[in-house]
XYZ file of C-alpha atoms in Angstrom:
652
model
C 21.418 17.207 48.182
C 17.709 17.290 47.364
C 16.567 15.457 44.235
C 14.784 17.627 41.710
C 12.072 16.249 39.476
C 12.546 17.055 35.776
C 9.349 17.782 33.868
C 9.595 17.494 30.105
C 7.316 20.089 28.570
C 8.447 20.751 25.020
C 7.300 17.480 23.508
C 8.041 17.052 19.816
C 5.998 15.189 17.218
C 6.790 11.670 16.078
C 7.751 12.880 12.603
C 10.059 15.574 13.985
C 12.577 13.399 15.855
C 14.746 12.319 12.929
C 14.516 15.777 11.367
C 15.812 17.357 14.573
C 18.756 14.951 14.638
C 19.564 15.712 11.007
C 19.496 19.435 11.717
C 22.606 18.816 13.878
C 24.353 16.081 11.873
C 23.490 14.213 8.694
C 22.484 10.602 9.026
C 24.771 9.177 6.342
C 27.178 6.236 6.046
C 30.131 6.184 8.419
C 32.729 5.156 5.815
C 33.547 2.018 3.857
C 35.745 -1.039 4.038
C 36.690 -3.961 1.818
C 35.619 -7.333 3.200
C 35.760 -10.945 2.014
C 32.674 -11.857 0.014
C 31.545 -14.505 2.518
C 31.631 -11.908 5.326
C 29.537 -9.351 3.469
C 26.066 -10.814 4.062
C 23.802 -8.258 5.709
C 26.089 -5.383 4.747
C 25.400 -2.629 2.209
C 27.527 -2.197 -0.914
C 29.354 1.132 -0.958
C 30.421 0.794 -4.615
C 28.960 -0.712 -7.762
C 30.216 -4.244 -8.360
C 31.329 -5.184 -11.891
C 31.710 -8.677 -13.296
C 35.290 -9.823 -13.799
C 34.304 -12.344 -16.476
C 31.793 -13.165 -19.178
C 29.229 -15.570 -17.760
C 28.958 -18.359 -18.479
C 32.664 -18.361 -19.345
C 32.197 -21.086 -21.984
C 29.368 -22.518 -24.099
C 27.957 -25.450 -22.146
C 25.400 -28.227 -22.389
C 22.205 -27.898 -20.363
C 21.344 -31.615 -20.497
C 23.049 -34.981 -20.826
C 23.032 -35.901 -24.506
C 24.799 -35.384 -27.825
C 26.107 -32.111 -29.272
C 25.167 -31.685 -32.942
C 24.792 -29.214 -35.755
C 21.054 -28.608 -35.767
C 21.094 -28.471 -39.539
C 22.077 -32.185 -39.601
C 18.771 -33.195 -37.995
C 16.237 -31.161 -39.938
C 13.096 -33.233 -40.525
C 14.125 -36.045 -38.177
C 11.235 -37.787 -36.319
C 10.656 -41.148 -34.651
C 9.587 -42.688 -37.942
C 12.390 -40.923 -39.846
C 15.524 -41.313 -37.688
C 19.031 -40.289 -38.732
C 22.417 -41.682 -37.710
C 25.542 -39.561 -37.058
C 29.127 -40.587 -36.365
C 30.231 -40.459 -32.693
C 33.647 -38.761 -32.593
C 34.209 -38.226 -28.857
C 32.945 -37.583 -25.355
C 33.178 -34.515 -23.077
C 32.670 -34.654 -19.315
C 31.973 -31.688 -17.019
C 35.231 -30.041 -16.003
C 37.237 -30.939 -19.121
C 38.903 -27.908 -20.632
C 39.793 -29.073 -24.159
C 37.726 -27.708 -27.038
C 37.225 -30.343 -29.774
C 35.723 -29.545 -33.180
C 33.111 -31.454 -35.154
C 31.990 -31.391 -38.741
C 28.655 -32.006 -40.413
C 27.534 -35.606 -39.878
C 29.385 -35.919 -36.553
C 28.353 -35.784 -32.914
C 30.023 -35.686 -29.470
C 28.541 -37.102 -26.259
C 28.332 -34.377 -23.540
C 27.408 -34.256 -19.846
C 25.296 -31.507 -18.282
C 27.597 -28.511 -17.821
C 30.269 -29.800 -20.202
C 31.804 -27.770 -23.051
C 29.850 -27.897 -26.307
C 32.333 -28.620 -29.148
C 32.757 -26.013 -31.847
C 30.685 -25.309 -33.969
C 27.857 -27.456 -32.541
C 24.767 -25.329 -31.839
C 22.395 -27.757 -30.074
C 22.260 -30.766 -27.750
C 19.817 -33.653 -28.180
C 18.786 -35.227 -24.844
C 20.038 -38.782 -24.468
C 16.487 -40.187 -24.166
C 15.856 -39.355 -27.871
C 18.898 -41.283 -29.092
C 20.358 -44.775 -29.388
C 24.122 -45.350 -29.437
C 25.799 -48.409 -30.928
C 29.570 -48.455 -31.309
C 30.656 -45.279 -33.080
C 27.146 -44.567 -34.351
C 24.327 -42.612 -32.700
C 20.772 -42.738 -34.070
C 18.566 -39.670 -33.424
C 14.747 -39.796 -33.198
C 13.921 -36.085 -33.113
C 15.186 -32.800 -34.500
C 16.464 -29.815 -32.501
C 16.326 -26.092 -33.062
C 19.307 -23.774 -33.174
C 20.522 -23.099 -29.583
C 18.334 -25.764 -27.986
C 19.752 -27.087 -24.678
C 22.850 -24.893 -25.052
C 23.997 -22.045 -22.776
C 26.287 -19.856 -24.891
C 29.377 -18.101 -23.511
C 28.668 -14.603 -22.166
C 24.903 -14.901 -22.677
C 24.086 -14.199 -19.003
C 26.541 -11.526 -17.839
C 29.114 -9.559 -19.824
C 32.532 -8.724 -18.438
C 32.397 -5.230 -16.934
C 28.603 -5.362 -16.465
C 27.190 -4.068 -13.146
C 26.035 -7.126 -11.213
C 25.191 -5.295 -7.967
C 24.591 -1.640 -7.296
C 25.883 0.720 -4.647
C 23.387 0.801 -1.779
C 22.243 -2.788 -2.337
C 21.927 -5.105 0.655
C 24.108 -8.191 0.336
C 22.003 -11.333 0.656
C 23.007 -15.009 0.456
C 21.624 -15.096 -3.102
C 23.633 -12.023 -4.109
C 26.766 -13.619 -2.647
C 26.189 -16.554 -4.972
C 25.869 -14.277 -7.997
C 28.975 -12.285 -7.101
C 31.053 -15.404 -6.468
C 29.997 -16.763 -9.875
C 31.533 -13.708 -11.553
C 34.872 -14.173 -9.798
C 34.531 -11.630 -6.972
C 36.596 -12.426 -3.880
C 36.025 -9.183 -1.948
C 33.527 -6.310 -2.036
C 33.399 -2.771 -0.696
C 30.692 -2.186 1.920
C 29.716 0.598 4.255
C 31.218 0.367 7.715
C 29.093 -1.253 10.388
C 27.632 1.067 12.993
C 28.888 0.267 16.479
C 25.980 0.368 18.914
C 26.559 0.379 22.670
C 23.643 -0.764 24.851
C 23.517 0.241 28.524
C 20.715 -1.177 30.710
C 20.066 0.920 33.805
C 18.158 0.493 37.038
C 18.544 -1.069 40.485
C 15.688 -3.424 39.642
C 17.474 -5.046 36.689
C 18.832 -8.593 36.976
C 20.546 -10.728 34.352
C 18.654 -13.765 33.010
C 19.571 -16.723 35.198
C 20.030 -14.676 38.378
C 17.619 -15.066 41.284
C 14.807 -12.517 41.342
C 13.568 -10.818 44.478
C 10.100 -9.320 44.605
C 10.485 -5.879 43.003
C 13.124 -6.971 40.456
C 12.879 -7.878 36.758
C 15.078 -9.552 34.192
C 16.720 -7.387 31.547
C 14.962 -8.265 28.291
C 15.269 -4.971 26.424
C 19.044 -5.175 25.965
C 18.729 -8.549 24.285
C 15.909 -7.334 22.042
C 17.939 -4.308 20.901
C 21.067 -6.425 20.416
C 19.118 -8.840 18.210
C 17.649 -6.027 16.098
C 21.087 -4.516 15.576
C 22.538 -7.894 14.552
C 19.783 -8.272 11.967
C 20.672 -4.818 10.613
C 24.311 -5.866 10.230
C 25.525 -3.513 12.971
C 28.052 -4.318 15.737
C 26.133 -4.181 19.029
C 27.639 -4.518 22.487
C 25.761 -4.871 25.770
C 27.498 -3.167 28.678
C 27.243 -4.031 32.342
C 24.054 -2.716 33.907
C 24.310 0.688 35.528
C 22.678 1.259 38.883
C 20.541 4.311 39.621
C 23.562 6.427 40.394
C 24.287 9.595 38.376
C 28.063 9.199 38.466
C 27.977 5.536 37.446
C 25.560 6.181 34.591
C 27.769 9.065 33.428
C 30.873 6.859 33.600
C 29.243 4.115 31.528
C 28.012 6.606 28.945
C 31.520 8.094 28.607
C 33.049 4.652 28.065
C 30.397 3.665 25.532
C 30.836 6.948 23.625
C 34.538 6.216 23.151
C 33.796 2.804 21.641
C 30.591 3.316 19.624
C 28.864 5.462 17.030
C 25.457 5.159 18.707
C 24.836 4.674 22.409
C 21.507 3.404 23.734
C 20.522 3.593 27.379
C 17.439 1.799 28.663
C 15.339 3.244 31.460
C 15.719 6.368 33.546
C 14.322 8.726 30.897
C 11.012 9.823 32.410
C 10.316 12.437 35.073
C 10.883 10.350 38.193
C 13.249 11.412 40.976
C 15.564 8.486 40.170
C 15.551 8.944 36.393
C 19.175 9.979 36.113
C 19.910 9.142 32.486
C 18.761 12.442 31.053
C 20.844 14.255 33.706
C 23.954 12.377 32.577
C 23.227 13.285 28.968
C 22.698 16.973 29.782
C 26.447 17.537 30.309
C 27.327 16.385 26.792
C 28.009 18.741 23.891
C 25.616 19.824 22.477
C 23.664 17.553 24.845
C 19.951 16.792 24.859
C 18.095 17.848 21.719
C 14.836 15.918 22.356
C 13.239 14.977 25.670
C 9.733 13.673 25.241
C 7.704 12.826 22.155
C 3.974 13.210 21.596
C 3.454 9.455 21.346
C 2.133 6.610 23.419
C 3.913 4.420 24.333
C 7.434 5.843 24.191
C 6.767 9.388 25.379
C 9.920 9.647 27.609
C 12.373 9.208 24.696
C 15.597 11.231 25.106
C 17.899 12.088 22.190
C 21.310 13.644 22.796
C 24.423 14.333 20.748
C 28.081 14.423 21.718
C 30.035 15.610 18.743
C 28.960 13.280 15.947
C 27.949 10.526 18.396
C 24.217 9.879 18.839
C 22.677 8.879 22.162
C 19.161 7.538 22.608
C 17.634 7.199 26.044
C 14.894 4.606 25.558
C 12.016 3.924 27.988
C 12.327 0.828 30.146
C 8.909 -0.774 29.656
C 9.198 -3.460 26.937
C 6.516 -2.222 24.515
C 7.656 1.403 24.908
C 11.237 0.377 24.313
C 10.387 -1.693 21.246
C 8.228 1.064 19.794
C 11.052 3.604 20.009
C 13.462 1.073 18.507
C 11.109 0.658 15.529
C 10.496 4.361 15.008
C 13.932 5.839 15.696
C 16.866 3.504 16.440
C 16.404 1.242 13.421
C 16.064 4.159 10.948
C 19.124 5.905 12.450
C 21.359 2.845 12.287
C 20.022 1.946 8.840
C 21.035 5.338 7.473
C 24.453 5.211 9.138
C 25.074 1.901 7.357
C 23.828 3.038 3.949
C 20.604 1.030 3.984
C 17.855 2.396 1.801
C 15.121 4.384 3.508
C 13.680 2.346 6.348
C 9.931 2.005 6.333
C 7.465 -0.202 8.197
C 4.871 -1.934 6.033
C 1.333 -0.783 6.805
C -2.175 -2.027 6.018
C -5.711 -0.742 6.590
C -7.968 -2.909 8.746
C -11.384 -2.782 10.400
C -11.526 -2.250 14.166
C -13.324 -4.994 16.094
C -13.534 -2.855 19.250
C -13.628 0.922 19.767
C -10.429 2.805 20.603
C -9.870 6.072 22.455
C -6.874 8.369 22.198
C -5.396 11.261 24.104
C -5.744 14.519 22.113
C -2.518 15.649 20.467
C -0.825 12.279 20.985
C -0.058 9.648 18.358
C -0.893 6.292 19.912
C 0.397 2.898 18.837
C -1.855 0.105 20.100
C -0.637 -3.500 19.823
C -3.182 -5.579 17.912
C -3.742 -8.951 16.336
C -4.930 -9.210 12.737
C -7.319 -11.752 11.268
C -8.143 -12.136 7.592
C -11.905 -12.509 7.137
C -13.972 -12.856 3.969
C -14.974 -9.213 4.331
C -11.365 -8.064 4.740
C -8.781 -7.630 7.483
C -10.049 -7.171 11.045
C -8.013 -5.893 13.964
C -8.407 -6.705 17.675
C -6.681 -4.418 20.213
C -4.740 -6.363 22.833
C -5.475 -5.266 26.397
C -2.722 -4.125 28.691
C -0.001 -1.514 28.920
C 3.536 -0.934 27.705
C 4.999 -3.006 30.551
C 3.471 -6.263 29.307
C 6.309 -8.317 27.850
C 3.887 -11.018 26.607
C 2.513 -8.588 24.009
C 5.848 -8.647 22.182
C 5.345 -12.263 21.139
C 1.614 -11.917 20.462
C 1.062 -8.767 18.440
C 0.787 -8.596 14.647
C 1.225 -4.846 14.476
C 0.401 -1.435 15.912
C -2.901 0.279 15.215
C -2.044 3.957 14.773
C -4.319 6.644 16.184
C -3.219 10.019 14.854
C -3.054 13.175 16.919
C -6.503 14.325 15.759
C -8.239 10.955 16.282
C -9.662 11.017 19.805
C -12.115 8.164 19.263
C -12.596 5.461 16.667
C -15.774 3.342 16.973
C -15.886 -0.358 16.185
C -16.077 -0.843 12.434
C -13.743 2.072 11.681
C -10.809 1.588 9.354
C -7.450 2.106 11.007
C -3.833 2.093 9.843
C -1.781 -0.829 11.193
C 2.026 -0.850 11.158
C 2.913 -4.508 10.674
C 5.235 -6.450 12.941
C 7.702 -8.013 10.448
C 8.239 -10.964 12.780
C 4.581 -11.804 13.366
C 3.829 -15.486 12.858
C 0.100 -14.952 12.066
C -1.145 -18.338 13.374
C -3.901 -20.405 11.811
C -6.011 -20.496 14.986
C -6.665 -17.736 17.538
C -7.757 -18.893 21.000
C -8.657 -15.885 23.132
C -10.102 -15.867 26.620
C -9.385 -17.103 30.118
C -6.021 -18.722 30.742
C -6.185 -22.418 31.542
C -3.197 -24.777 32.053
C -5.051 -27.860 30.760
C -6.225 -26.114 27.602
C -2.667 -24.922 27.049
C -1.459 -28.522 27.290
C -4.141 -29.797 24.891
C -3.332 -27.063 22.369
C 0.377 -27.854 22.599
C -0.247 -31.557 22.004
C -2.737 -30.947 19.192
C -1.029 -28.372 17.019
C 1.376 -26.237 19.040
C 2.817 -23.193 17.303
C 0.074 -22.991 14.677
C -2.235 -21.631 17.406
C -2.061 -18.370 19.320
C -3.276 -18.299 22.914
C -4.202 -14.810 24.122
C -5.150 -14.597 27.790
C -7.547 -11.656 28.217
C -10.078 -13.151 30.620
C -13.443 -14.783 29.975
C -15.278 -11.561 29.106
C -12.556 -10.483 26.698
C -12.740 -13.886 25.038
C -16.484 -13.579 24.495
C -15.960 -10.122 22.961
C -13.276 -11.533 20.669
C -15.408 -14.395 19.389
C -18.419 -12.101 18.952
C -16.347 -9.665 16.878
C -15.113 -12.458 14.603
C -11.497 -12.284 15.767
C -11.290 -15.423 17.912
C -11.831 -18.907 16.557
C -12.262 -20.185 20.112
C -12.887 -18.438 23.433
C -12.217 -20.096 26.783
C -14.643 -19.024 29.500
C -15.701 -19.848 33.087
C -18.210 -17.102 33.869
C -20.726 -17.917 36.583
C -24.171 -16.301 36.352
C -25.136 -15.533 39.992
C -28.849 -15.482 39.131
C -28.975 -19.009 37.707
C -25.748 -20.574 39.068
C -25.059 -21.633 35.485
C -21.744 -21.186 33.721
C -21.190 -19.347 30.419
C -24.473 -20.043 28.578
C -26.320 -17.067 30.154
C -23.471 -14.764 29.116
C -23.465 -15.978 25.514
C -27.178 -15.188 25.406
C -27.009 -11.828 27.199
C -24.093 -10.617 25.040
C -26.073 -11.466 21.916
C -23.404 -13.801 20.562
C -24.680 -15.898 17.670
C -23.277 -18.224 15.031
C -21.293 -20.037 17.724
C -21.282 -23.423 19.410
C -20.552 -23.869 23.107
C -18.616 -27.040 23.890
C -18.952 -28.131 27.491
C -15.449 -28.542 28.849
C -14.223 -29.760 32.217
C -14.475 -28.854 35.871
C -11.791 -26.953 37.798
C -11.521 -26.674 41.567
C -11.225 -23.107 42.848
C -10.306 -22.249 46.386
C -8.498 -20.057 48.867
C -4.710 -20.250 48.602
C -2.351 -19.313 51.444
C 1.163 -20.059 52.643
C 1.384 -23.423 54.382
C 3.321 -22.048 57.333
C 0.278 -19.927 58.187
C -2.971 -21.192 59.679
C -5.389 -22.611 57.080
C -7.962 -20.127 55.810
C -11.422 -21.670 55.606
C -13.670 -18.980 54.147
C -14.003 -15.488 52.742
C -15.689 -14.567 56.015
C -12.563 -15.606 57.913
C -10.370 -13.490 55.619
C -12.412 -10.426 56.555
C -12.728 -11.195 60.259
C -8.992 -11.823 60.709
C -8.033 -8.787 58.619
C -5.945 -10.904 56.261
C -4.524 -9.188 53.209
C -6.245 -10.380 50.031
C -5.207 -10.382 46.363
C -8.178 -10.136 44.009
C -8.707 -11.053 40.375
C -9.445 -8.602 37.573
C -12.989 -7.594 36.583
C -14.241 -9.662 33.659
C -12.568 -12.842 34.844
C -14.603 -15.845 35.899
C -12.779 -16.002 39.222
C -13.713 -12.391 39.985
C -17.362 -13.251 39.337
C -17.056 -16.150 41.793
C -15.376 -13.942 44.428
C -18.054 -11.256 44.111
C -20.827 -13.857 44.417
C -19.244 -15.265 47.581
C -19.053 -11.746 49.000
C -22.655 -11.000 48.045
C -23.845 -14.227 49.712
C -21.821 -13.389 52.841
C -23.166 -9.822 52.870
C -26.731 -11.142 52.642
C -26.031 -13.494 55.538
C -24.761 -10.569 57.612
C -27.583 -8.290 56.542
C -25.322 -5.607 55.022
C -24.677 -4.384 51.494
C -22.067 -6.134 49.406
C -20.277 -2.819 48.809
C -19.862 -2.367 52.557
C -18.473 -5.888 52.924
C -16.101 -5.358 49.999
C -14.786 -2.253 51.727
C -13.966 -4.431 54.758
C -11.957 -6.895 52.645
C -8.363 -5.694 52.806
C -6.971 -5.670 49.265
C -10.254 -6.007 47.371
C -9.014 -3.476 44.782
C -5.531 -5.053 44.520
C -6.014 -7.066 41.317
C -3.994 -9.447 39.163
C -4.945 -11.192 35.924
C -4.071 -14.881 36.289
C -4.257 -17.734 38.789
C -0.464 -17.928 38.674
C -0.194 -14.243 39.571
C -2.405 -14.789 42.620
C -0.217 -17.691 43.736
C 2.971 -15.691 43.118
C 1.727 -12.730 45.181
C 0.754 -15.018 48.062
C 3.929 -17.127 47.875
C 6.031 -13.923 47.868
C 4.384 -12.773 51.099
C 2.873 -9.646 49.607
C -0.646 -10.842 50.441
C -1.903 -13.509 52.825
C -4.601 -15.106 50.720
C -6.264 -15.188 47.299
C -8.494 -17.363 45.151
C -6.941 -19.660 42.552
C -7.038 -23.164 41.110
C -5.951 -26.140 43.205
C -3.569 -27.043 40.351
C -1.823 -23.678 40.704
C -1.728 -23.847 44.499
C 0.138 -27.152 44.287
C 2.529 -25.752 41.669
C 3.475 -22.907 44.031
C 3.553 -25.031 47.186
C 0.602 -23.267 48.797
C -2.164 -24.435 51.099
C -5.630 -24.796 49.560
C -9.213 -24.676 50.835
C -11.824 -25.652 48.269
C -14.609 -23.160 47.522
C -16.261 -24.422 44.354
C -15.965 -26.533 41.254
C -16.378 -24.326 38.213
C -16.934 -25.276 34.581
C -14.488 -24.206 31.888
C -16.118 -24.212 28.423
C -15.105 -23.394 24.858
C -17.184 -21.053 22.690
C -16.406 -21.687 19.025
C -17.215 -19.651 15.935
C -19.228 -21.743 13.456
C -17.169 -20.260 10.626
C -14.001 -21.568 12.315
C -15.381 -25.116 12.458
C -14.290 -25.383 8.821
C -10.669 -25.214 9.938
C -9.336 -28.782 10.344
C -7.178 -27.843 13.334
C -10.100 -26.290 15.174
C -12.132 -29.431 14.593
C -9.205 -31.551 15.787
C -8.860 -29.553 19.018
C -12.567 -29.800 19.772
C -12.562 -33.559 19.232
C -9.637 -33.833 21.630
C -11.493 -31.843 24.316
C -14.657 -33.909 23.797
C -12.699 -37.143 24.192
C -10.957 -36.205 27.460
C -11.016 -38.962 30.056
C -9.955 -39.072 33.683
C -6.609 -40.640 32.811
C -5.885 -37.773 30.398
C -5.885 -35.216 33.215
C -4.191 -37.152 36.012
C -1.261 -34.713 36.041
C -3.699 -31.831 36.560
C -4.907 -32.154 40.171
C -8.065 -30.188 40.771
C -9.479 -30.999 37.313
C -12.138 -33.532 36.390
C -14.459 -34.469 33.533
C -18.096 -35.462 33.935
C -21.158 -36.445 31.946
C -21.503 -32.907 30.586
C -18.024 -32.819 29.042
C -18.252 -32.657 25.262
C -21.908 -31.631 24.991
C -22.718 -29.008 22.346
C -25.064 -26.017 22.597
C -25.789 -24.093 19.423
C -26.452 -20.360 19.264
């Protein structure tokens, strides 16, 4: 049987998806149930809750002291004290109700009954007791330090409303009024089916070409936070009958079924085929959005099925926009909405006409207002999930927004918004220093040296890490700060890192770029904008000049020149996996991956720091730590060294 590629043509708008679902079945609560109060947290009340008692249920003292008739102490001051007769004592928890008369007093503890008809309590620090006499050194007003019965909540009063989310604080209030159980809307049962031959469970061994299932755990966690009952099913392989079998089983056990992956137009995207046989079947296949375009929505009776894309950012985006609102409504939660702000773009953004794009960004509060920095990458980057503060939204009619434009940002409710943003080239030693200095209060964003310089120039980054070599001067970083017109910054000279060719030890050592070309070895390159890519291109240009040919011609002879990755670790992983024979990376990384290493150059890794950020104590602390680095501090980082330049400052 020949596979047939499905092309989804009738894309719907982002705002149409929920409306289409509701045109088939209303998104309303699934029923109600009575549950113990302590089990109701995170659930939604399906009925108004009425107090069973008057609260407080008795008139009580708010301080330790003496209950009195306030009229007995009119005009009393330190220089005009008055003595009353002590006729008893009441501790918290006693249930008898004694009476007093004018001229009498009763000692009371905080929370104890106030004897009838006392109307005030004098704190003990304004009294002196001796035998059966108590002398008072101040007056009190009517009702002072007394909590009267029924003054807070009346019996039969509504203490929580239908549709209200039960929180730990609400549980406390309801318990105080005598409630043992409450009526709540039934939890939505959500079945989660990961699909794909490439999926492995966390903890299993990965082969090249496989990934761990992260989306199922993300969806499960979101559903738990919503108070739903999620269940992750065994992964389904790329087999139409198996996917169909899993969907059938999940439909029997759940109100909403979520599949992950297999929703696009590929030959092995079987999920939408399995959903097509349901009744009424697929009602949405494809949305005019990016990421998340391959979303599939199907119905089977009153059961809702969502086929979510497999890339992490695409999957999360569709969870935010569709799954969470659907489950919220099925559980009686009030209208779900994502908080949004307006912020100024630090870099220009482009959009595909007719598509609503959601670009992961980080937000920084500046004196002039909120600024937003788009994070580079695509919807498959799992690291973005822990880095982004929100999504910048480009509407269907916004094809281009220049830097300085105001843009809507949908906030990530779980963003930690760190105190310090360090953006630039990834470096293991810097990561270690940051961890030791202030850890989670900093955010490290690895976008390459050039991206770091852009971030610090735009006012987003506090610190940029860079190791860009200027081929014309053989100087690191300073020429780029000047040529990019970056001002109001200080460059802190960092440390030296040894770069070289990395290769598998069982192969013959590789001595030079020239040898890579001559032997036809497969090469893994670094991304444009990275310092290592600049070094590689300079080596190729020098070799081309030696051979008397153009650098472009030599690059064409280097097998894999256009095969690029973004980190030293990625280079080492590709080589260690046998995908490529050789690459350029740090000695430190080569050792970590058990690879052979041939030194090419010692490069300098510097920090470019915004002068405005120098006012932040943690930034100053980090810089002092870098300046004070000694040889013994970096012993566990082979291929690193400090020299006489380390710690020097250059002002721009």
